[in-house]
CSV table of C-alpha atoms in Angstrom, one decimal:
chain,number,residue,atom,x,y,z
A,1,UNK,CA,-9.3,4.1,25.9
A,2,UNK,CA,-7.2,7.1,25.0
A,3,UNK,CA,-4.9,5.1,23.2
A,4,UNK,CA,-7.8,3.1,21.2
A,5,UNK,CA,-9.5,6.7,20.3
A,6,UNK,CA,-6.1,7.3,18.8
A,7,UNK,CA,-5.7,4.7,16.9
A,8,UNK,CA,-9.0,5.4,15.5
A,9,UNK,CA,-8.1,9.2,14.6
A,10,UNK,CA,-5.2,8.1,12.8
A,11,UNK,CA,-2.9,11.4,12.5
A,12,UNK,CA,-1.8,10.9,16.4
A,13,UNK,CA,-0.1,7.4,15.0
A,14,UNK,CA,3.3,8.6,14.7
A,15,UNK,CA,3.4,9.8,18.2
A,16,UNK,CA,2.1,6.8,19.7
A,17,UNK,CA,4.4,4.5,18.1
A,18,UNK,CA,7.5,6.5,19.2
A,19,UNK,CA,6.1,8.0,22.3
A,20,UNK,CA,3.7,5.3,24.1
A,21,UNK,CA,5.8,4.0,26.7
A,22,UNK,CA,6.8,8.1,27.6
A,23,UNK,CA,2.8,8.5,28.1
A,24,UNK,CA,2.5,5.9,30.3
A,25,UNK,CA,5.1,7.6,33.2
A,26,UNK,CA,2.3,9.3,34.9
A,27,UNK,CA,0.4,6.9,35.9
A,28,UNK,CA,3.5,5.1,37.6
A,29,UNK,CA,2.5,7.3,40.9
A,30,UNK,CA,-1.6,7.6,40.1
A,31,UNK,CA,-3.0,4.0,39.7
A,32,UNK,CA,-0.2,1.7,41.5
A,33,UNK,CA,2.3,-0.7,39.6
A,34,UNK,CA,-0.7,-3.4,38.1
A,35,UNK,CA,-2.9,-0.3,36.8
A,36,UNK,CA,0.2,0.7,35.1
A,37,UNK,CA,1.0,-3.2,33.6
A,38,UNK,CA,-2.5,-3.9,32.4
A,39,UNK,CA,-2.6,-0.2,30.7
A,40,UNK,CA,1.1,-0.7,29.2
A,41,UNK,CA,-0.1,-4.5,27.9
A,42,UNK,CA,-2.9,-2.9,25.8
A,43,UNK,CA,-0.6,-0.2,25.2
A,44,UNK,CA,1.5,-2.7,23.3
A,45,UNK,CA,-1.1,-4.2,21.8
A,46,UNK,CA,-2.4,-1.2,20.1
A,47,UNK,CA,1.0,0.1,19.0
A,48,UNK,CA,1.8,-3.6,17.4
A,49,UNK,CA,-1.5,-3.6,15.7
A,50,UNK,CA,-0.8,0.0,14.3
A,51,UNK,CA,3.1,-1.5,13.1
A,52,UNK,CA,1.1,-4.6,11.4
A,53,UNK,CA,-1.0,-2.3,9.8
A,54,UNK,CA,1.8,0.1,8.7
A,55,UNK,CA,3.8,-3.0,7.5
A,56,UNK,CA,1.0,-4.3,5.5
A,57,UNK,CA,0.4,-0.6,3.8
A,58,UNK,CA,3.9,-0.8,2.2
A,59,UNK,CA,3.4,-4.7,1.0
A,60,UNK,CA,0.0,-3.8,-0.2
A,61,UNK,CA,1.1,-0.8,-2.1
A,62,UNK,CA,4.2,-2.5,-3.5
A,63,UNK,CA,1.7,-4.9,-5.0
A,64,UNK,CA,-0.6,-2.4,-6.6
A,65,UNK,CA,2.5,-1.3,-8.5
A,66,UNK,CA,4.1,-4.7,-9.1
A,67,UNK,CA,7.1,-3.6,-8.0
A,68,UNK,CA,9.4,-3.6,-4.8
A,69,UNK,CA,8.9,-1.5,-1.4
A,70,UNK,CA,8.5,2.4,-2.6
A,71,UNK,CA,6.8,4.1,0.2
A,72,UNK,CA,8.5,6.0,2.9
A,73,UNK,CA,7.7,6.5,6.8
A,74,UNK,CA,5.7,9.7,6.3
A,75,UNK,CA,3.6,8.0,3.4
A,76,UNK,CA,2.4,4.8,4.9
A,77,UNK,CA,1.3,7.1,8.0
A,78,UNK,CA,-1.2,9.0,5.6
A,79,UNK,CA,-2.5,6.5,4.4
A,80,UNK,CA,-3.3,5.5,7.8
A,81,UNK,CA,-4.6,9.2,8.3
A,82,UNK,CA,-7.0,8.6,5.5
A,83,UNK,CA,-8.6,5.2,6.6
A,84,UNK,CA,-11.7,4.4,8.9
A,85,UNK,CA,-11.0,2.9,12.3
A,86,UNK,CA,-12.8,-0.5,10.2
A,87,UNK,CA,-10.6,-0.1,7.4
A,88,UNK,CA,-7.6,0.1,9.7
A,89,UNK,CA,-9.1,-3.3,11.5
A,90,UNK,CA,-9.6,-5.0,8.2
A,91,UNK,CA,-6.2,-5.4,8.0
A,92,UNK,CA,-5.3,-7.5,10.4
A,93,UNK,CA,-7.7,-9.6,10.7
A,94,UNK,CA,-8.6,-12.5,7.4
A,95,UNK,CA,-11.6,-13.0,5.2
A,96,UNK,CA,-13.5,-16.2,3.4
A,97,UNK,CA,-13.3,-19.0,5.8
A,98,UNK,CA,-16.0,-19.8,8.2
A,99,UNK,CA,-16.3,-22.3,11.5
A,100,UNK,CA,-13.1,-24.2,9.5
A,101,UNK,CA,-14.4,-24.2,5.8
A,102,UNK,CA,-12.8,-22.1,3.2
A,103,UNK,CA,-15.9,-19.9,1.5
A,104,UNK,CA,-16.2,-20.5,-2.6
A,105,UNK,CA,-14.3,-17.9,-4.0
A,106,UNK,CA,-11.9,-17.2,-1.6
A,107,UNK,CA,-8.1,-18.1,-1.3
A,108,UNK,CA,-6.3,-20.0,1.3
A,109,UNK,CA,-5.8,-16.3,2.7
A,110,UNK,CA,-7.4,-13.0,2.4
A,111,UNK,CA,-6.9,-9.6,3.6
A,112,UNK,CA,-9.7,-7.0,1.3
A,113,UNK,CA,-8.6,-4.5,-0.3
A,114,UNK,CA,-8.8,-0.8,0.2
A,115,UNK,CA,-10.3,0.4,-3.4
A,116,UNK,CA,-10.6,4.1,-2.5
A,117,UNK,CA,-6.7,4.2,-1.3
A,118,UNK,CA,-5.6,1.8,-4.3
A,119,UNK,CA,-5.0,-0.7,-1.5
A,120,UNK,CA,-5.5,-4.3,-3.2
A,121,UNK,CA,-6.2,-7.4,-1.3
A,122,UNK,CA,-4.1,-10.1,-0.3
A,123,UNK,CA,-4.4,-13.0,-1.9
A,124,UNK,CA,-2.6,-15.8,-0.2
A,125,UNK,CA,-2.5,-19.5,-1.9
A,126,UNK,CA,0.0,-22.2,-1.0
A,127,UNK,CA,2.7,-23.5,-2.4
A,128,UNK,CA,4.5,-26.7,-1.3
A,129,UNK,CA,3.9,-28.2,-5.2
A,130,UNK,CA,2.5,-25.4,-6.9
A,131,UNK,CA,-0.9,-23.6,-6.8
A,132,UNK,CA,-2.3,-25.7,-4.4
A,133,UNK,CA,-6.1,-27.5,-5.1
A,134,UNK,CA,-8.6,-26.8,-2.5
A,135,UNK,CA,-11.5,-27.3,-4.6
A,136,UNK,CA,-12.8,-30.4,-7.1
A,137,UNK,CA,-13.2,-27.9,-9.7
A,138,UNK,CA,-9.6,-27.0,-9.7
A,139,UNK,CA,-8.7,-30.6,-10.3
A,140,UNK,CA,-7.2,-30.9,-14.2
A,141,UNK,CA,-6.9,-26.2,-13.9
A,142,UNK,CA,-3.7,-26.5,-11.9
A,143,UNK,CA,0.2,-27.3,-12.5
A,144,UNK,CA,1.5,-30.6,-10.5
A,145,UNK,CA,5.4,-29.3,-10.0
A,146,UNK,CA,7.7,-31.1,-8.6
A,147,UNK,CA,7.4,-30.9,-4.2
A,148,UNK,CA,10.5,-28.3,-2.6
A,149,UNK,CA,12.0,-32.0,-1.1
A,150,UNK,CA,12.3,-32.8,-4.8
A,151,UNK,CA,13.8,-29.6,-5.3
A,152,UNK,CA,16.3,-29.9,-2.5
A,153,UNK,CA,17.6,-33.0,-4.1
A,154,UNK,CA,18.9,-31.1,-7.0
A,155,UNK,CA,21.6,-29.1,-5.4
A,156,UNK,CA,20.9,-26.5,-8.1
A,157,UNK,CA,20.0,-22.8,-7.1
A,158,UNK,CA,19.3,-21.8,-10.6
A,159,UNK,CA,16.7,-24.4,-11.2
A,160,UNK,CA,14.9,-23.6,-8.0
A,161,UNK,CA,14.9,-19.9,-9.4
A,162,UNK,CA,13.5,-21.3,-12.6
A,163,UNK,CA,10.2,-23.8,-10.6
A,164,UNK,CA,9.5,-19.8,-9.1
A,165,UNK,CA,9.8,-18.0,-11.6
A,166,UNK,CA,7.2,-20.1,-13.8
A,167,UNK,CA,5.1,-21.2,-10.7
A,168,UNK,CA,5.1,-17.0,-10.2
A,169,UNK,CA,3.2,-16.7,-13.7
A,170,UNK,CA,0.7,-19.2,-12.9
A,171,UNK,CA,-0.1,-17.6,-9.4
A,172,UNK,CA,-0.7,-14.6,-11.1
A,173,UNK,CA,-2.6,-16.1,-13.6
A,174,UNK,CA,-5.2,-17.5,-10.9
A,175,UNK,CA,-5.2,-14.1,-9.4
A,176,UNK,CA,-2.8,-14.6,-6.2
A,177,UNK,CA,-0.5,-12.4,-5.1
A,178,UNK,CA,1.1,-14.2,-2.1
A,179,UNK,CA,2.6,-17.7,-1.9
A,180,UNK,CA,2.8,-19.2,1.3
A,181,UNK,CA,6.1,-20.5,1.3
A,182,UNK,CA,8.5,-21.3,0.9
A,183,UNK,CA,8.7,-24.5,3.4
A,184,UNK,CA,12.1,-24.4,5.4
A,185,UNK,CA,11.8,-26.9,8.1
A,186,UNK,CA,15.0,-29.7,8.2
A,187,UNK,CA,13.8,-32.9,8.0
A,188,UNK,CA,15.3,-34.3,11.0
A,189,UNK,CA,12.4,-36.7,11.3
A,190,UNK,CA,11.9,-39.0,8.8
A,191,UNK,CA,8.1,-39.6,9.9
A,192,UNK,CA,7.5,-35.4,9.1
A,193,UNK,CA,3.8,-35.5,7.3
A,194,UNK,CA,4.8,-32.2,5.4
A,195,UNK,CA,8.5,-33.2,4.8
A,196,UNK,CA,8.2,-33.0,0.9
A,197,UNK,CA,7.5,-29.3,1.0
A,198,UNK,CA,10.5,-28.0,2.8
A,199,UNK,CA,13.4,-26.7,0.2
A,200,UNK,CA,16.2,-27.9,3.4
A,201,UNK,CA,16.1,-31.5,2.7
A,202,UNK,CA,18.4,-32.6,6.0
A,203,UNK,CA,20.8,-29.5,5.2
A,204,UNK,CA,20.1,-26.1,6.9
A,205,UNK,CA,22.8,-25.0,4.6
A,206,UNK,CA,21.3,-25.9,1.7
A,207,UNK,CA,17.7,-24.5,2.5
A,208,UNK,CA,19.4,-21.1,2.9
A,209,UNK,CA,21.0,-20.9,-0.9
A,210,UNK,CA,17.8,-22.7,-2.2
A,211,UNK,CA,15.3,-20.3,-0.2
A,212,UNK,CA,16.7,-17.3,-1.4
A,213,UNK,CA,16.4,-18.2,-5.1
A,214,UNK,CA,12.6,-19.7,-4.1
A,215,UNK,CA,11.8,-16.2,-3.0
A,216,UNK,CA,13.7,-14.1,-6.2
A,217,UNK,CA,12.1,-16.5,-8.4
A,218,UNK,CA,8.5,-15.5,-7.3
A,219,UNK,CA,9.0,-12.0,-6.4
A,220,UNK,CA,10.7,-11.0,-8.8
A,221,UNK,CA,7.7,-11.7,-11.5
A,222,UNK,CA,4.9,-10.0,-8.8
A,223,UNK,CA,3.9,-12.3,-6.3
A,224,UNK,CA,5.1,-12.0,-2.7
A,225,UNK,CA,6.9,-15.0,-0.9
A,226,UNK,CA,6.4,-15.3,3.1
């Protein structure tokens, strides 16, 4: 509970990421060696929820600005200082899907923005061919480009870096700011259901040099490859 109340105050987040498992040597003698386990287990939990959230501060930002990673330790913690305890929560936990079905409006993934902070939402949309279609009105509104097998098959870095690039404008364009790929698997079976969308054809060596110019391509022109 202390740890939770925390959480929620915000300015006490520095100490509990690099002090939590100190705070916990007390109880060692107090509660008995499973009082200590189940505290430390939600111990963990709260400081990896308050890293995600940390994390997700600096992506966020970086977006807002269009530009790469800018903010430093002491920045992303007050921005943490200045959120609500639902604020913080929104953050790790999706929007627009419900029992299975993707909401109208919504992307394939969603995390809401923060308009007071300048926080803006995450908008995730895949990515094996493009801009991917999850609804009959987006049928004829979207690129078909070529799948990352076809890619693969090239051999050629600077093309991949080219299919980004362009599929980064049209991302934008449909307002996402997250592509869910690229696909990296190796085909190693040939009856893989998603084998067209991995950039590694049957060469981990190849998916490497083809990944990283995937990832340039579309972060380079604003939109954040995972």
């Amino acid at each position: 509970a202390e740890f939770h109340q925390e959480l929620g105050g915000g300015q006490h987040l520095t100490r509990i990421l690099r002090g939590a498992r100190a705070n916990l040597s007390p109880l060692e003698s107090e509660t008995g060696p499973r009082k200590v386990s189940d505290t430390m287990r939600s111990t963990r939990m709260v400081v990896r929820q308050a890293m995600t959230i940390a994390t997700l501060l600096e992506i966020l930002t970086a977006l807002a600005a269009g530009t790469h990673f800018q903010l430093n330790g002491s920045q992303v913690f007050e921005l943490l200082a200045n959120m609500t305890t639902r604020e913080k929560y929104s953050l790790v936990r999706g929007i627009g899907w419900l029992s299975g079905i993707q909401l109208d409006g919504f992307y394939v993934g969603n995390i809401p923005g923060i308009e007071r902070l300048g926080i803006p939402s995450l908008n995730m949309q895949d990515a094996g061919q493009g801009f991917r279609t999850t609804d009959a009105r987006m049928v004829g509104q979207v690129t078909s480009w070529p799948c990352g097998l076809g890619l693969a098959s090239t051999w050629d870095a600077d093309l991949v870096y080219t299919w980004a690039s362009t599929a980064a404008a049209e991302f934008r364009a449909k307002g996402a700011n997250v592509v869910l790929g690229p696909g990296v698997n190796v085909n190693r079976v040939a009856f893989g259901g998603r084998n067209a969308e991995y950039l590694s054809g049957e060469d981990p060596a190849l998916g490497r040099e083809l990944a990283a110019a995937y990832v340039a391509g579309f972060q380079e022109n604003g939109v954040m490859a995972t």
